[in-house]
Coordinates of C-alpha atoms and ligand atoms in Angstrom, one line a residue:
M1 CA 97.0 197.0 68.8
R2 CA 94.9 193.7 69.0
T3 CA 95.1 191.2 66.2
C4 CA 92.8 188.8 64.6
Y5 CA 94.0 186.1 62.0
L6 CA 92.6 183.9 59.3
L7 CA 94.1 180.4 59.7
G8 CA 93.9 178.5 56.4
H9 CA 95.8 177.0 53.4
P10 CA 95.7 178.7 51.1
V11 CA 94.3 182.2 52.3
A12 CA 95.6 184.7 49.6
H13 CA 92.2 184.7 47.8
S14 CA 90.2 185.5 51.1
M15 CA 87.9 188.5 51.4
S16 CA 88.0 188.4 55.3
A17 CA 90.8 190.9 55.8
V18 CA 89.1 193.3 53.4
M19 CA 85.8 193.4 55.3
Q20 CA 87.3 193.0 58.9
N21 CA 89.8 195.7 58.5
A22 CA 87.1 198.0 57.0
A23 CA 85.0 197.3 60.1
F24 CA 87.8 197.9 62.6
H25 CA 88.7 201.1 60.8
A26 CA 85.0 202.4 60.7
L27 CA 84.5 201.8 64.4
G28 CA 87.9 203.3 65.3
L29 CA 89.2 200.1 66.9
D30 CA 92.9 199.7 67.4
A31 CA 92.8 196.2 65.8
E32 CA 94.0 194.5 62.6
Y33 CA 93.1 191.4 60.7
R34 CA 95.9 189.2 59.1
L35 CA 95.9 186.3 56.8
L36 CA 98.0 183.5 58.1
D37 CA 98.8 180.6 55.7
V38 CA 99.2 177.6 58.0
E39 CA 100.2 174.1 56.9
M40 CA 98.6 171.2 58.8
E41 CA 101.8 170.3 60.7
N42 CA 102.0 173.9 62.1
L43 CA 98.3 174.1 63.1
A44 CA 98.4 173.1 66.7
A45 CA 101.3 175.4 67.5
T46 CA 99.7 178.3 65.7
V47 CA 96.3 177.7 67.5
D48 CA 98.2 177.7 70.8
Q49 CA 99.6 181.1 70.1
L50 CA 96.2 182.7 69.8
R51 CA 96.1 182.7 73.7
N52 CA 98.4 185.7 73.6
P53 CA 96.7 188.6 75.2
D54 CA 97.2 190.8 72.2
T55 CA 95.1 188.4 70.2
L56 CA 91.3 188.7 69.9
G57 CA 91.1 185.4 68.1
S58 CA 90.8 184.1 64.6
N59 CA 88.8 182.8 61.7
V60 CA 89.5 179.3 60.4
T61 CA 89.0 178.2 56.8
I62 CA 89.8 175.2 54.5
P63 CA 91.3 172.7 55.3
H64 CA 91.5 173.4 59.1
K65 CA 87.8 173.8 60.2
V66 CA 87.4 170.2 61.5
A67 CA 91.0 169.8 63.0
V68 CA 90.6 173.0 65.0
A69 CA 87.6 171.6 66.8
Y70 CA 90.0 169.3 68.6
L71 CA 92.5 172.1 69.4
V72 CA 90.4 174.7 71.2
D73 CA 89.5 174.4 74.9
R74 CA 85.8 174.6 74.6
L75 CA 83.2 174.4 71.7
D76 CA 80.2 176.7 71.6
Q77 CA 77.0 174.8 70.8
S78 CA 77.1 176.3 67.3
A79 CA 80.3 174.4 66.5
G80 CA 79.6 171.3 68.8
A81 CA 77.0 169.7 66.7
V82 CA 78.6 170.5 63.3
G83 CA 82.1 169.4 64.5
A84 CA 83.7 172.3 62.7
V85 CA 85.0 175.7 63.9
N86 CA 85.2 178.8 61.7
T87 CA 85.8 181.3 64.5
I88 CA 88.0 181.1 67.7
V89 CA 87.6 183.7 70.4
N90 CA 90.5 184.2 72.9
E91 CA 88.7 184.5 76.2
G92 CA 91.6 185.5 78.5
G93 CA 93.8 182.6 77.3
T94 CA 91.0 180.2 76.9
L95 CA 90.1 179.4 73.4
V96 CA 86.4 179.0 72.5
G97 CA 85.4 177.6 69.0
Y98 CA 82.3 178.8 67.3
N99 CA 80.7 178.2 63.9
T100 CA 79.0 181.3 62.4
D101 CA 78.5 179.9 58.9
G102 CA 75.1 178.1 59.5
S103 CA 73.4 181.1 61.3
A104 CA 74.8 183.5 58.6
A105 CA 73.2 181.4 55.8
V106 CA 69.9 181.2 57.6
R107 CA 69.9 185.0 58.2
A108 CA 70.7 185.8 54.6
L109 CA 68.1 183.3 53.3
R110 CA 65.4 184.5 55.7
E111 CA 65.7 188.0 54.4
V112 CA 64.7 186.7 51.0
Y113 CA 62.4 183.8 51.8
G114 CA 60.9 184.6 55.2
P115 CA 60.5 182.0 58.0
L116 CA 62.1 178.8 56.8
G117 CA 59.9 176.3 58.7
G118 CA 58.3 173.8 56.3
A119 CA 60.4 175.1 53.3
R120 CA 61.4 172.3 50.8
V121 CA 65.2 172.8 50.3
V122 CA 67.5 171.0 47.8
L123 CA 70.9 171.3 49.2
L124 CA 73.6 170.5 46.7
G125 CA 76.9 169.3 48.1
A126 CA 77.9 167.4 51.3
G127 CA 81.2 169.1 52.3
G128 CA 82.0 171.5 55.0
A129 CA 79.7 174.3 54.0
A130 CA 76.8 172.0 53.3
R131 CA 77.3 170.5 56.7
S132 CA 77.0 173.9 58.5
V133 CA 74.2 175.2 56.4
G134 CA 72.3 171.8 56.5
Y135 CA 72.4 171.7 60.4
A136 CA 71.2 175.3 60.5
L137 CA 68.4 174.9 58.0
A138 CA 67.1 171.7 59.7
R139 CA 67.1 173.5 63.1
E140 CA 64.8 176.2 61.4
G141 CA 62.4 173.4 60.5
A142 CA 63.1 173.2 56.7
G143 CA 62.6 169.9 54.9
L144 CA 66.1 168.9 53.3
A145 CA 67.1 166.8 50.4
I146 CA 70.9 166.6 50.3
L147 CA 72.1 165.7 46.8
N148 CA 75.8 165.1 46.2
R149 CA 78.2 163.7 43.5
D150 CA 79.3 161.2 46.1
E151 CA 76.0 159.7 47.2
V152 CA 77.4 158.0 50.3
K153 CA 78.6 161.3 51.7
A154 CA 75.2 162.8 51.1
R155 CA 73.6 159.8 52.9
R156 CA 75.9 160.0 55.9
L157 CA 75.2 163.8 56.3
A158 CA 71.5 163.3 55.8
E159 CA 71.2 160.6 58.4
V160 CA 72.7 162.8 61.2
I161 CA 70.8 165.8 60.2
G162 CA 67.5 163.9 59.6
A163 CA 67.1 164.7 55.9
E164 CA 66.5 162.9 52.7
S165 CA 69.5 162.3 50.3
G166 CA 70.4 161.2 46.7
G167 CA 72.7 161.7 43.9
L168 CA 72.8 164.4 41.2
G169 CA 70.6 162.3 38.8
E170 CA 67.7 163.3 41.1
L171 CA 68.2 167.1 40.7
G172 CA 65.5 167.6 38.1
S173 CA 62.7 165.8 39.9
R174 CA 63.7 167.2 43.3
L175 CA 63.8 170.8 42.0
R176 CA 60.3 170.6 40.5
K177 CA 58.9 170.3 44.0
A178 CA 61.4 172.5 45.8
D179 CA 61.0 176.0 47.3
V180 CA 64.8 176.7 47.7
L181 CA 68.0 175.5 46.0
V182 CA 71.2 176.0 47.9
N183 CA 74.4 175.4 46.0
A184 CA 77.1 174.3 48.4
T185 CA 79.6 173.1 45.9
P186 CA 82.4 175.2 44.5
V187 CA 81.1 174.7 40.9
G188 CA 80.8 178.2 39.2
M189 CA 83.6 179.7 41.4
A190 CA 86.4 181.7 39.7
P191 CA 88.4 180.9 37.7
N192 CA 85.6 178.4 36.5
A193 CA 82.9 181.0 36.4
G194 CA 81.3 179.7 33.2
A195 CA 80.3 176.5 34.9
S196 CA 77.0 175.8 36.7
P197 CA 76.1 172.7 38.9
V198 CA 72.5 172.7 37.6
E199 CA 71.1 172.7 34.0
A200 CA 69.4 175.9 33.2
S201 CA 66.2 174.1 32.1
M202 CA 65.7 172.6 35.7
L203 CA 65.3 176.1 37.2
H204 CA 61.8 177.7 37.5
R205 CA 60.2 180.8 38.8
G206 CA 58.8 179.0 41.9
I207 CA 62.1 178.6 43.6
I208 CA 64.7 180.8 45.3
V209 CA 68.3 180.1 44.2
F210 CA 70.9 180.6 46.9
D211 CA 74.5 180.2 45.7
L212 CA 77.1 180.2 48.4
V213 CA 79.9 180.9 45.8
Y214 CA 80.6 184.7 46.1
N215 CA 83.5 185.1 43.6
P216 CA 82.2 186.0 41.1
P217 CA 79.2 187.9 42.9
K218 CA 76.8 186.8 40.0
T219 CA 77.6 183.2 39.1
R220 CA 76.4 181.4 36.0
L221 CA 73.8 179.6 38.2
L222 CA 72.4 182.9 39.4
S223 CA 72.2 184.3 35.8
D224 CA 70.3 181.2 34.7
A225 CA 68.0 181.5 37.7
E226 CA 67.2 185.1 36.8
A227 CA 66.6 184.2 33.2
A228 CA 64.0 181.5 34.5
E229 CA 62.5 184.3 36.7
A230 CA 63.5 182.7 39.9
R231 CA 64.5 184.8 42.9
T232 CA 68.3 184.7 43.7
L233 CA 70.7 185.2 46.5
G234 CA 74.5 185.4 46.2
G235 CA 77.1 184.2 48.7
I236 CA 78.3 187.6 49.7
R237 CA 75.6 188.2 52.2
M238 CA 76.4 185.0 54.0
L239 CA 80.1 185.8 53.8
V240 CA 79.5 189.2 55.5
Y241 CA 77.0 187.8 58.1
Q242 CA 79.4 185.0 59.2
G243 CA 82.2 187.6 59.4
G244 CA 80.0 190.1 61.2
E245 CA 79.1 187.5 63.9
A246 CA 82.8 186.8 64.3
F247 CA 83.4 190.5 64.7
R248 CA 80.7 190.8 67.4
L249 CA 82.3 187.8 69.3
W250 CA 85.7 189.3 69.2
T251 CA 84.9 192.9 70.0
W252 CA 81.5 192.8 71.6
R253 CA 80.4 195.5 69.1
E254 CA 77.7 195.2 66.5
A255 CA 79.4 194.7 63.1
P256 CA 78.8 197.4 60.4
V257 CA 77.6 194.8 57.9
E258 CA 76.6 197.2 55.2
L259 CA 80.0 198.7 55.0
M260 CA 81.6 195.3 55.2
E261 CA 79.5 194.1 52.2
A262 CA 80.5 197.4 50.2
A263 CA 84.1 196.6 50.9
V264 CA 83.9 193.0 49.6
L265 CA 82.0 194.1 46.5
D266 CA 84.5 196.8 45.9
A267 CA 87.3 194.3 46.1
L268 CA 85.6 191.8 43.9
G269 CA 84.4 194.6 41.5
G270 CA 80.9 193.4 41.0
A271 CA 77.2 193.8 41.8
C272 CA 75.6 191.5 44.2
P273 CA 72.3 189.9 43.1
Ligands
LIG1 P1 84.2 171.2 50.3 O1 84.2 170.8 51.8 O2 85.4 170.9 49.5 O3 82.9 170.5 49.7 C1 82.7 170.5 48.3 C2 81.4 169.9 47.9 O4 81.2 170.1 46.5 C3 81.5 168.4 48.0 O5 80.3 167.9 48.3 C4 81.8 167.9 46.6 O6 81.3 166.7 46.2 C5 81.1 169.0 45.7 N1 81.7 169.2 44.4 C6 83.0 169.6 44.2 N2 83.3 169.7 42.9 C7 82.2 169.3 42.3 C8 81.7 169.2 40.9 N3 82.6 169.4 39.9 N4 80.5 168.7 40.7 C9 79.6 168.4 41.7 N5 79.9 168.6 43.0 C10 81.1 169.0 43.2 O7 83.9 172.8 50.2 P2 83.1 173.7 51.1 O8 84.0 174.3 52.2 O9 81.8 173.0 51.5 O10 82.8 175.0 50.1 C11 81.9 174.8 49.1 C12 81.6 176.2 48.4 O11 80.9 177.1 49.3 C13 82.9 176.9 48.0 O12 82.7 177.5 46.8 C14 83.0 178.0 49.1 O13 83.7 179.2 48.6 C15 81.6 178.3 49.4 N6 81.4 178.9 50.8 C16 80.9 180.1 50.8 C17 80.6 180.6 52.1 C18 80.0 182.0 52.2 O14 80.1 182.7 53.2 N7 79.4 182.5 51.1 C19 81.0 179.9 53.3 C20 81.6 178.6 53.1 C21 81.8 178.1 51.9 P3 82.0 165.3 46.5 O15 81.7 165.0 47.9 O16 81.4 164.3 45.6 O17 83.5 165.5 46.4

């Protein structure tokens, strides 16, 4: 039996074990995925144990994505520029760090929008997810405006990515000219599912609204966007694609992403917009 882990703190809410174990089972692989709640002081020792031959690797989540980038032996280019790792692969005792968040977001958004070159994107938030998604969208040739509660953080991220930046006061005017809105803040996430990071009156039918929040599957922001006749994309597709890419890196097998998505939806008990 080979094992994969999720390293984070906390991890109990995670959907990763649900979808990865569904995938291992469907492909008849003798492997299992376990959630590991790791405090910062134990992180280095825990990462070191991933070199064990029985371990395929791990996912990494809040708050360890940046720290882990300094603990692995090598960074793939997907993690190098972003400076954060969400997937570790144990290559015969050598730990390689990848970041599958950005490519997963681009893949999910492309399915709805098409090629993203020249798309005008308002990216809300400047934390870890915004960083991964921002880099990936910029690589696709999208024009980005990063808006964040802490404007200084938005400016710092915008400078390295080559984007515009501002505060939340600019949301209305920026959205009028935008093709895509990406919410990379946790606003609207359970248990605060009634909240939205954007006033409903700012949404319009000319934009696609992509909410990275996946619990609940249909957030208040997505409901408001539907009411404004905007197209919508929830966070589950990205979640499944980042997990699917990690699965492929560990097992060298194509991930059964439809089945993984069904497992997540079943666990969350909702319909995906
Ligand atoms: P993070 O690093 O903590 O960053 C959070 C960002 O949201 C910061 O920019 C923060 O602004 C902003 N923010 C927090 N509370 C806010 C509020 N009340 N009003 C306005 N802005 C607020 O978190 P993260 O890792 O980037 O995750 C963000 C969200 O993305 C989470 O809901 C997470 O579940 C989701 N996510 C989804 C996927 C997926 O696969 N679908 C993958 C990764 C993350 P300040 O800088 O001003 O504090």
